[in-house]
Every structure is written in structure tokens, then in C-alpha cells.
Short mmCIF file of C-alpha atoms in Angstrom, two decimals:
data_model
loop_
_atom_site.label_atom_id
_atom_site.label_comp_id
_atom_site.label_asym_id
_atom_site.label_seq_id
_atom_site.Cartn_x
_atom_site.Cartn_y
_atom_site.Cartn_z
CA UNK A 116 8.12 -28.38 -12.88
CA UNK A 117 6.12 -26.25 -10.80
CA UNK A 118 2.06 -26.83 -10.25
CA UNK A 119 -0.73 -24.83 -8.63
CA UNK A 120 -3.21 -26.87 -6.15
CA UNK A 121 -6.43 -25.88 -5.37
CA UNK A 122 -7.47 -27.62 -2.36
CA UNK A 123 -11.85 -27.94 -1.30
CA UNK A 124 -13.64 -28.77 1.97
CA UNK A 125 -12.07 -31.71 3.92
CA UNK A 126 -8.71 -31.54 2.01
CA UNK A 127 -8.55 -27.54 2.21
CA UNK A 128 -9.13 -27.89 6.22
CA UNK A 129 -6.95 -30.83 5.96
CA UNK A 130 -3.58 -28.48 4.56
CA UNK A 131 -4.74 -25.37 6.14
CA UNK A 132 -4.66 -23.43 2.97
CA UNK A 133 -7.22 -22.89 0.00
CA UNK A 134 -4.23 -22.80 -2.73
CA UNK A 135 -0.37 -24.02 -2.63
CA UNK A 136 2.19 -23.77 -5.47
CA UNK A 137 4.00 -27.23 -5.41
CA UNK A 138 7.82 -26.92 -6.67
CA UNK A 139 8.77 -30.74 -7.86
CA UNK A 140 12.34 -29.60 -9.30
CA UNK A 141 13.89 -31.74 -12.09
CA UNK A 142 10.93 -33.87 -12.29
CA UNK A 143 8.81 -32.98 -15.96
CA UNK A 144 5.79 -35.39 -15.03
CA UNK A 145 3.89 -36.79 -12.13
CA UNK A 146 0.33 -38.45 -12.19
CA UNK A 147 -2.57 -36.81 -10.39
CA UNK A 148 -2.46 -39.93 -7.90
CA UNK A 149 1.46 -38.99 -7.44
CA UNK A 150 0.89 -35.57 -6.60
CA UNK A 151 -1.37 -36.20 -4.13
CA UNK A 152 0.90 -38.91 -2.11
CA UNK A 153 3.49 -36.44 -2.35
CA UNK A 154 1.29 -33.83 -0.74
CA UNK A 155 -0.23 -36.46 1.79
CA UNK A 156 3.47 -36.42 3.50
CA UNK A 157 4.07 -33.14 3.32
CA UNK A 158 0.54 -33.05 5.05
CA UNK A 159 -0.52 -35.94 6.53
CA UNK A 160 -3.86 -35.27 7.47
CA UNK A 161 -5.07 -35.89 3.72
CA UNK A 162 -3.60 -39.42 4.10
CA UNK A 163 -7.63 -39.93 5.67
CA UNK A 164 -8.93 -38.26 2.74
CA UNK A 165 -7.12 -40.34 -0.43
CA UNK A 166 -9.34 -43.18 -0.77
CA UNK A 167 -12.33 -41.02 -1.65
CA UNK A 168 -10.23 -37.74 -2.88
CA UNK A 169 -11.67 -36.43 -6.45
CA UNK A 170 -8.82 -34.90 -8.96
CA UNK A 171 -9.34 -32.08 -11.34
CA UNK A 172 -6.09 -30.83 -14.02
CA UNK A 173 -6.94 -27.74 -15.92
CA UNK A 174 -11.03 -28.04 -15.14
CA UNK A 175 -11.17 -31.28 -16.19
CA UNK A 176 -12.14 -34.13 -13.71
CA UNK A 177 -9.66 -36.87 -13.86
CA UNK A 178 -8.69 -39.93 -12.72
CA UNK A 179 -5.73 -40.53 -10.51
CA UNK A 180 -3.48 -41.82 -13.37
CA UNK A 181 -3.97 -38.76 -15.20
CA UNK A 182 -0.53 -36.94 -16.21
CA UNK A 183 -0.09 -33.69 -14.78
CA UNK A 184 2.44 -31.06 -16.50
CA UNK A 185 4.53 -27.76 -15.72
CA UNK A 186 1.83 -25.10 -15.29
CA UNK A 187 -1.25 -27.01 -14.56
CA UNK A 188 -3.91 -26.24 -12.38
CA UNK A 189 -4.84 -29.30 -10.14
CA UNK A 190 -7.52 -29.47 -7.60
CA UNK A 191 -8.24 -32.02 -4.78
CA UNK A 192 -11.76 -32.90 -3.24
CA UNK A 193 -13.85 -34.56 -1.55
CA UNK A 194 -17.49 -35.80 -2.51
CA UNK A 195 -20.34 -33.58 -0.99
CA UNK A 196 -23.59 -35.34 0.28
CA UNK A 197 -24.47 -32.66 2.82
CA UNK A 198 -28.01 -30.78 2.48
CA UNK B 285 -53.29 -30.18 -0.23
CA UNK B 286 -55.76 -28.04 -2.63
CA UNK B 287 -55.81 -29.02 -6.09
CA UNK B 288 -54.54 -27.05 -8.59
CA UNK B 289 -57.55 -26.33 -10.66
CA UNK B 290 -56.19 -24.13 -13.47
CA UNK B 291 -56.30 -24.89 -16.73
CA UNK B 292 -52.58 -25.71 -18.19
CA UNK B 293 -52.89 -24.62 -21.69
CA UNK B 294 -53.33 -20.80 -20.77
CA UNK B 295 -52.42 -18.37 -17.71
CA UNK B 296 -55.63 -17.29 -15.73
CA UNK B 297 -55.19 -13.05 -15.20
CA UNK B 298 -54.24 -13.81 -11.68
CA UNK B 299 -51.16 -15.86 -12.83
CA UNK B 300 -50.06 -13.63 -15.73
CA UNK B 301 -50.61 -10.58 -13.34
CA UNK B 302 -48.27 -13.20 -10.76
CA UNK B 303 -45.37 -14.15 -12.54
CA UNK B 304 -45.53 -10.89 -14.35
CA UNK B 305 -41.54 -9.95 -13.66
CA UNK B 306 -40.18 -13.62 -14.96
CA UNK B 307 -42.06 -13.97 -17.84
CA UNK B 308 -40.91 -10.61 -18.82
CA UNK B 309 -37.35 -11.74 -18.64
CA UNK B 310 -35.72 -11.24 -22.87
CA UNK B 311 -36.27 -14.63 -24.07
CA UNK B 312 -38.57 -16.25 -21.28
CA UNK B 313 -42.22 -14.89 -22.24
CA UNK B 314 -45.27 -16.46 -21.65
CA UNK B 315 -45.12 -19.92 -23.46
CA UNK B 316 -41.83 -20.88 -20.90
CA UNK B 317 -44.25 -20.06 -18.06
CA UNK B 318 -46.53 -22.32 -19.75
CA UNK B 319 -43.87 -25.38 -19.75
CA UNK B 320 -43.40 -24.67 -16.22
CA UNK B 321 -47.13 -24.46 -14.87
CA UNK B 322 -47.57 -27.72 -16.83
CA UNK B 323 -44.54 -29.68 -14.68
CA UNK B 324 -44.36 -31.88 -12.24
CA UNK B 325 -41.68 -31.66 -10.08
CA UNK B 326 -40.68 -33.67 -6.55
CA UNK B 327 -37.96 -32.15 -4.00
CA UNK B 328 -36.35 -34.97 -1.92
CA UNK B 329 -35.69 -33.72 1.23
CA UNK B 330 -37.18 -30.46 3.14
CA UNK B 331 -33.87 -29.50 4.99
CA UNK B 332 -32.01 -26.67 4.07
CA UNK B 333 -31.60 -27.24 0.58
CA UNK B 334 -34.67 -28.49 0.09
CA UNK B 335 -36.45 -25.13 1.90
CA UNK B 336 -34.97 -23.02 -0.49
CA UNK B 337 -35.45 -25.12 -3.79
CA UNK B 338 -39.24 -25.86 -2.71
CA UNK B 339 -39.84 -22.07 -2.22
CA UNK B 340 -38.71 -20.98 -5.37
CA UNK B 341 -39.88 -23.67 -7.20
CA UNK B 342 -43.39 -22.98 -5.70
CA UNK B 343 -43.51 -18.72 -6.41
CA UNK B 344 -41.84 -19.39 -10.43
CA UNK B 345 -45.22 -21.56 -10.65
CA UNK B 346 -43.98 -24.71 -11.04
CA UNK B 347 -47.90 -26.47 -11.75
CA UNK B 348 -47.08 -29.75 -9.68
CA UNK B 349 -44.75 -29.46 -6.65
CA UNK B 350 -44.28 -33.01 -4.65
CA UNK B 351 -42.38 -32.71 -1.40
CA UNK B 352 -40.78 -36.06 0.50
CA UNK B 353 -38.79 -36.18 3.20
CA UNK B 354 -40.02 -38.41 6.72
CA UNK B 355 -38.37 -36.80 9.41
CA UNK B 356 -39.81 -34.20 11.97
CA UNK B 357 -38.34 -30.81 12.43
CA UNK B 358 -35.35 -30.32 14.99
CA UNK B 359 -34.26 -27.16 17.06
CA UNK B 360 -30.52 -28.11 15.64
CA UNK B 361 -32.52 -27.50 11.72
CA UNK B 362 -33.82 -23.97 12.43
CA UNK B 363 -30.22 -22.69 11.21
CA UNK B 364 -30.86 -23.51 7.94
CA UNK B 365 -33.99 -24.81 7.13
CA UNK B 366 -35.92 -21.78 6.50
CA UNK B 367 -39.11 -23.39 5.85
CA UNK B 368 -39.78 -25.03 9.13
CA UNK B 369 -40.30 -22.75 12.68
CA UNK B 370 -40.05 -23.17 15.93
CA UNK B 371 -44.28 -24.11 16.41
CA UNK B 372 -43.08 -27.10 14.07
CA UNK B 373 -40.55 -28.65 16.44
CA UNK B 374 -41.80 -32.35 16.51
CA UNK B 375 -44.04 -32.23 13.29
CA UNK B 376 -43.64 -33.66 9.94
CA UNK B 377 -41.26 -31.85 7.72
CA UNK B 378 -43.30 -32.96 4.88
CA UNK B 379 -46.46 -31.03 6.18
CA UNK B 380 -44.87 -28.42 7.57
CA UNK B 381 -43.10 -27.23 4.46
CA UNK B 382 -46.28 -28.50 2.23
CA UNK B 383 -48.37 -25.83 4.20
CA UNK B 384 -45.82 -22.93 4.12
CA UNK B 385 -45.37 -23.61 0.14
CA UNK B 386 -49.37 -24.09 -1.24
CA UNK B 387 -49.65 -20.32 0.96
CA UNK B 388 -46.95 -19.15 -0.96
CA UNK B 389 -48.62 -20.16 -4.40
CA UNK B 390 -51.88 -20.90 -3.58
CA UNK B 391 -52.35 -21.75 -7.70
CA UNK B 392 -50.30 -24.30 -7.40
CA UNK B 393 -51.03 -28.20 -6.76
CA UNK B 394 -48.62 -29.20 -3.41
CA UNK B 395 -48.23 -33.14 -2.45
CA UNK B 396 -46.44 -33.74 1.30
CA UNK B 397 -45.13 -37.50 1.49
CA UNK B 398 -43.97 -38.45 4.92
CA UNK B 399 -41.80 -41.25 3.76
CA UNK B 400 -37.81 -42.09 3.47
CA UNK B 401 -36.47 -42.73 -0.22
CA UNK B 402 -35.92 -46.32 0.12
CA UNK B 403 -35.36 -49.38 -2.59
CA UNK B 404 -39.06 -50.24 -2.21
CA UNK B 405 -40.75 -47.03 -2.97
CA UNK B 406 -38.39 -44.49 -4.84
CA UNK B 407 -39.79 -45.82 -8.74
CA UNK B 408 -43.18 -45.05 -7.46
CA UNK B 409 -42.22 -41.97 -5.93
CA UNK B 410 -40.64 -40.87 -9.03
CA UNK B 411 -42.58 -41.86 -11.87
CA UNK B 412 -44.29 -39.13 -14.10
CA UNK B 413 -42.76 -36.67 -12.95
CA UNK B 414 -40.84 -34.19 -15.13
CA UNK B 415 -37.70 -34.02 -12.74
CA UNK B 416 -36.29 -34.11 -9.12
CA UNK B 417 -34.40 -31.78 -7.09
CA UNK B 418 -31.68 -34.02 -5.01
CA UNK B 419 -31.82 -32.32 -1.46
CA UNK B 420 -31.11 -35.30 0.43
CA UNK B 421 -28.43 -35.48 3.24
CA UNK B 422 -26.89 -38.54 2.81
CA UNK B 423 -25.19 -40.62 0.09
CA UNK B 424 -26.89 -44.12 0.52
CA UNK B 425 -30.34 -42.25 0.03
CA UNK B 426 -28.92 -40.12 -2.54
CA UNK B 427 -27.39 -43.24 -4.90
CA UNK B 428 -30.84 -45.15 -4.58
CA UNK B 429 -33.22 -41.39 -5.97
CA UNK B 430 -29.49 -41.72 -8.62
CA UNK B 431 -30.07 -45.40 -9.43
CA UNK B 432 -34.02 -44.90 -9.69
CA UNK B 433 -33.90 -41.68 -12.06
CA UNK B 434 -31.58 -43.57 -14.29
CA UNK B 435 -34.12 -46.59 -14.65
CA UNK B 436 -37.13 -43.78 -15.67
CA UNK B 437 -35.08 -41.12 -17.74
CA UNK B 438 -35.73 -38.78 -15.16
CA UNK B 439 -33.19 -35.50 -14.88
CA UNK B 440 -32.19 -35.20 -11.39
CA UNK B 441 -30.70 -31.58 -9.97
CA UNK B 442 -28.34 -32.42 -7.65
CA UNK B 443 -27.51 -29.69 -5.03
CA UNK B 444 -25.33 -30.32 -1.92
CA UNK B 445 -23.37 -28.43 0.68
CA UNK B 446 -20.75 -28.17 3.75
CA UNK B 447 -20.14 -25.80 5.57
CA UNK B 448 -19.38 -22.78 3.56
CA UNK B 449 -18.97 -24.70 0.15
CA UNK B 450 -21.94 -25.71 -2.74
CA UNK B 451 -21.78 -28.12 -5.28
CA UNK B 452 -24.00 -28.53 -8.05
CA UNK B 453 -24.84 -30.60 -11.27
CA UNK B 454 -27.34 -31.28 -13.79
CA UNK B 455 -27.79 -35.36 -14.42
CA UNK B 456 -29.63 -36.50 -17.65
CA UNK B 457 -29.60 -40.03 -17.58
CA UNK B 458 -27.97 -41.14 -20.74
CA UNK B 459 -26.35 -37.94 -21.35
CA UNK B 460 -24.48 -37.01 -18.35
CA UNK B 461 -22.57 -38.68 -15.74
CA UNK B 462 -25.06 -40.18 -12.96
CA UNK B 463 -23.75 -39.34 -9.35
CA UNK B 464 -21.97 -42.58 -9.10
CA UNK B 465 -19.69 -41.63 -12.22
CA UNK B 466 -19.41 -38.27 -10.16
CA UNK B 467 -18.45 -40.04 -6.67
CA UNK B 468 -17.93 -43.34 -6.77
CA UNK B 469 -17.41 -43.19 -3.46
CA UNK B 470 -19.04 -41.57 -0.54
CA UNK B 471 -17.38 -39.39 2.04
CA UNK B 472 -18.93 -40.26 5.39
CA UNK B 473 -20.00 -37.71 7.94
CA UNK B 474 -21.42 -38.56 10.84
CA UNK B 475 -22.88 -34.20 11.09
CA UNK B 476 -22.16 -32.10 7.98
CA UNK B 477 -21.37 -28.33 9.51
CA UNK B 478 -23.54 -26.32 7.34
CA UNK B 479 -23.99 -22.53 6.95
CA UNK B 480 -27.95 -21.93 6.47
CA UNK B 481 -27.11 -19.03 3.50
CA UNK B 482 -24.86 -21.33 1.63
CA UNK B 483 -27.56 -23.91 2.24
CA UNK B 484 -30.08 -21.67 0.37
CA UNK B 485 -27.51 -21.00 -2.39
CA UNK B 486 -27.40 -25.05 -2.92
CA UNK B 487 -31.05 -25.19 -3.36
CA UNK B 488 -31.71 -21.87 -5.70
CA UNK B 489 -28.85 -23.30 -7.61
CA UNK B 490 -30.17 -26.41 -8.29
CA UNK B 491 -33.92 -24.95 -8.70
CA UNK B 492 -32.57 -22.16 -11.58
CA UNK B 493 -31.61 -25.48 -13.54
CA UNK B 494 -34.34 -26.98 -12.65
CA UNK B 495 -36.18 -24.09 -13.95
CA UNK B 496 -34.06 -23.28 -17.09
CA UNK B 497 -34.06 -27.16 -18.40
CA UNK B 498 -37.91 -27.16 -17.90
CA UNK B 499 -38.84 -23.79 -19.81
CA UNK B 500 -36.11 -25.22 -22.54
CA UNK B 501 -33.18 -22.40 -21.83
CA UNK B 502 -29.26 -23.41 -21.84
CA UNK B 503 -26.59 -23.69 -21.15
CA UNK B 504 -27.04 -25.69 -17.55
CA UNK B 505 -24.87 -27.55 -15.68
CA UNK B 506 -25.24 -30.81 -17.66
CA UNK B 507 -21.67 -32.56 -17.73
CA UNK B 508 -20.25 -30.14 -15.45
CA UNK B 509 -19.88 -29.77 -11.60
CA UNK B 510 -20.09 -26.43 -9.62
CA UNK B 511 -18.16 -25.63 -6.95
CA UNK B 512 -18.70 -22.31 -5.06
CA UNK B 513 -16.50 -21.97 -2.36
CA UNK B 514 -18.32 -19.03 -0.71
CA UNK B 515 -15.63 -18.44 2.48
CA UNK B 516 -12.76 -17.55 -0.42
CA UNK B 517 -15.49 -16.43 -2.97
CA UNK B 518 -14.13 -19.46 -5.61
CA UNK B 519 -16.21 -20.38 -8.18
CA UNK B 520 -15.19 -23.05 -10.33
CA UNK B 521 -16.71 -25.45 -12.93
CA UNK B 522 -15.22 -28.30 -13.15
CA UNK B 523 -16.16 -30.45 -16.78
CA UNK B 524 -17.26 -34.19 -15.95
CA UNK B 525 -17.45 -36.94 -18.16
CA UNK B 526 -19.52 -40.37 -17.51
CA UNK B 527 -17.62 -43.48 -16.71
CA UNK B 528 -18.09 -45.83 -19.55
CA UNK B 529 -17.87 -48.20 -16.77
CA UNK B 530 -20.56 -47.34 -14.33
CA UNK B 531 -22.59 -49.95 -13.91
CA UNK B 532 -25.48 -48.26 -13.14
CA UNK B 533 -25.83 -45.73 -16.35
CA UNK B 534 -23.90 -48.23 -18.50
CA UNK B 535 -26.51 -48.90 -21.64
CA UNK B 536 -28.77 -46.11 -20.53
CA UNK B 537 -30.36 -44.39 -23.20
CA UNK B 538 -31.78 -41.09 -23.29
CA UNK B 539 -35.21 -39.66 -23.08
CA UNK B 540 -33.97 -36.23 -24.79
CA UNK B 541 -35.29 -35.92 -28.60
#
């Protein structure tokens, strides 16, 4: 299955990009949570960012044991308290 | 500050004359002007979210404008914080923004308080008023105006930024997810790199909801969170639901008929 991940602030600075496609082969499911440890060693420096990382599938907010499937859109943040 | 002195149920010539261009607006008209002369409104925090919500809040006429923040303007604020100067380094931002904002609107009734949200005085901060514009700069201060807002039924319009990015939402205690269903955790920060335009976006954001929610006009951003990502020009809304185990807006009811 192959997933599109849209990455915000801390976790976009953290992977250098705004956007990657993730490839995760023979695999037809993954929880949000999943995907993100996956990505963390691919890039460590959102290892930092996972206890307080915020998880969106298809422009829904989710929590990490939310299923994600082929296609979907998932997004990775942090909270904002800045003014 | 000078009292507002007008009468709420009708708009003197001056103020019809004033708001002439907004009230004009297909579907605003005069009686939404009305709703908004007659509200009370507080900003928390004059910083650069807080400039540009005040301002605007101030020339659509909103009739009672309370500004609180206790700190004193910085050099390092000037970036961003449009309504304090340079002659303000070292005064209150309370009084300097107060002053800038009852010139802008002189028919409107500005209140500066020079005090911190805290525990001990956000309920009485708070109470009466018709809504509050979330401009703070940290999350402990920002959870106790969330926690306090829930307790009175009063819709908060939270606006918040970093560096190039904005996020936004509508809370209606009872109806939408409070902040701490939102981020149940806080990202700490020891200096939040902030771009003074995307600053001002953050505030007119949260001040057109503000506005809109006020003169009775949807849809707003209750139940959902905006991102604008204005470095990539994204723009997302994300939908968000409350926790049904929050313990802070668990059992709140709502104030909306």
C-alpha cells in the first residue's frame, strides 16, 4: 500500500520536506501510531516530536490507533501555542 | 478609557456613516452591526496576534473591547506586534494597545488590564462577556482562559502561530472540542520564531469568527481546526471531534439555544 504524508511545523522541519509518498509494499494496513514509528527511523529527528505528535487520515483528526489504508492522506503535527 | 456612551439599540449617524462598507455586505445589514455594537468582547494577550485581532475588532465596532495582557513592550516584539512602537519600549502592553485602539474607534468602550491570566483571576476576568479571542503565547496560560471558558459557557477563538504557519479554531463549550481535546499535550518552546504577517493572519482569523458567530453568520470553524501553512501556501481544515474523555469539558452543557 502506498500513503501520502503531509508533514507541519516541527515535524515538516524535522523530515525536511512538506509532503512524502510512503511505499509500505505487501503490507494492506498500518495504524496512524505505526506509520509514524516507521517514519521516525527513516527520520529520526521526529523521534523528539512523537510524544506530543497530532495525526490526521483523510481530514479527520485521529488518534494513533487509527487504521490507515492504500490511498490515504495522513498528516503529522505538532500543537501550536505561539502568538 | 472613555466610555462608550451610545445608545445600543440604534446606530448614531456617525456610526452608520462608519461602518457604512460592512453593514452593506449581502446578508450583514444593519441589525448584525447592532449584535456587534452590543458585545462584549476581551483579547488575551496584546502580542502579535492579539494587535491584529484588537484592531479589527475595535474598527468592525465591536461595543465593549477588554484588552489583558501584563507584560511591557520589547524591542524583540516590534516584528510583529503592530500595535506597540518604539516610544512604548518599557510600558504596559495593556495601555499601550488600549490607547492606539479607543483612537481607532473612538465610539467604542476600551478596558486595559495589566494582569497575567492566572487560576485566581481568569473567572472574573471572563465573566459577562460575550466571547474571548485566545492570543496568548503559551500553553499553561492558554489551558487555564480553556478551563475557565468551559466553567462560564463562554466561546473562545483560538488563534496561534509559528513561524510561517496559523492555526485556528472556534471552541463552544459543550459543543466543540475544548483545547485540551485539541492538544492534550503541549509542545514546549522556549522562543516561538514568528513571522509578524502570519502573526496578523492568526489574529484576523480568529477575529472574522469572532465577528461572524457574534452577528449570527455560519459556517465557522466550530469542530474544525485550520491550518494555513503560508511558506507552501497549504490550507487545510482538519475536522475535530471532542474527547468523550476530557476531563475538563466532560458533562459540559451548552449555552447555545
Amino acid at each position: 500500500m502506498k500513503v501520502k504524508v503531509l508533514l507541519f511545523a516541527q515535524h515538516c522541519e524535522a523530515v525536511g520536506k512538506k509532503e512524502i509518498e510512503v511505499d509500505l509494499g505487501k503490507i494492506d494496513k498500518i495504524t496512524a501510531g505505526e506509520l509514524y514509528q516507521r517514519l521516525a527511523r527513516e527520520y529520526p529527528k521526529l523521534k523528539k516530536l512523537a510524544k506530543v505528535t497530532l495525526a490526521v487520515v483523510n481530514n479527520d483528526m485521529v488518534n494513533a490507533r487509527a487504521l490507515v489504508k492504500d490511498g490515504d492522506e495522513v498528516a503529522f503535527f505538532p500543537p501550536m501555542g505561539g502568538a | 478609557m472613555k466610555e462608550n456612551k451610545q445608545p445600543l439599540t440604534t446606530l448614531s449617524q456617525q456610526e452608520q456613516e462608519r461602518y457604512d462598507r460592512q453593514v452593506s455586505i449581502k446578508g450583514f445589514g444593519r441589525k448584525r452591526q447592532l449584535k456587534l455594537k452590543k458585545a462584549r468582547i476581551i483579547v488575551a494577550g496584546i502580542g502579535g496576534v492579539g494587535s491584529s485581532a484588537s484592531m479589527y475588532l475595535a474598527v468592525a465596532g465591536i461595543g465593549s473591547l477588554t484588552v489583558i495582557d501584563s507584560g511591557e513592550v520589547e524591542l524583540s516584539n516590534l516584528n510583529r506586534q503592530i500595535l506597540h512602537w518604539e516610544k512604548n519600549l518599557g510600558t504596559s502592553k495593556a495601555l499601550s494597545a488600549a490607547t492606539k485602539l479607543k483612537q481607532l474607534n473612538p465610539d467604542i468602550e476600551v478596558t486595559a488590564r495589566e494582569e497575567s491570566i492566572t487560576e485566581d483571576s481568569v473567572l472574573k476576568l471572563l465573566e459577562g462577556t460575550d466571547g474571548v479571542i485566545d492570543c496568548l503565547d503559551n500553553f499553561p496560560s492558554r489551558y487555564i482562559l480553556n478551563d475557565a471558558a468551559l466553567k462560564l459557557g463562554v466561546p473562545v477563538f483560538h488563534a496561534a502561530c509559528s513561524g510561517f504557519e496559523v492555526r485556528a479554531t472556534t471552541i463552544i463549550p459543550g459543543v466543540t472540542p475544548c483545547l485540551r481535546c485539541l492538544y492534550p499535550r503541549e509542545l514546549h518552546q522556549a522562543k516561538v520564531p514568528i513571522l509578524g504577517s502570519i502573526a496578523g493572519m492568526a489574529g484576523n482569523i480568529a477575529t472574522t469568527e469572532a465577528i461572524k458567530l457574534i452577528a449570527g453568520l455560519e459556517p465557522t470553524l466550530k469542530n474544525r481546526l485550520l491550518i494555513y501553512d503560508g511558506l507552501h501556501l497549504r490550507y487545510n481544515l482538519v475536522n475535530i471531534s471532542r474527547n468523550p474523555d476530557c476531563l475538563f469539558c466532560k458533562g459540559v452543557r451548552t449555552n447555545e439555544g
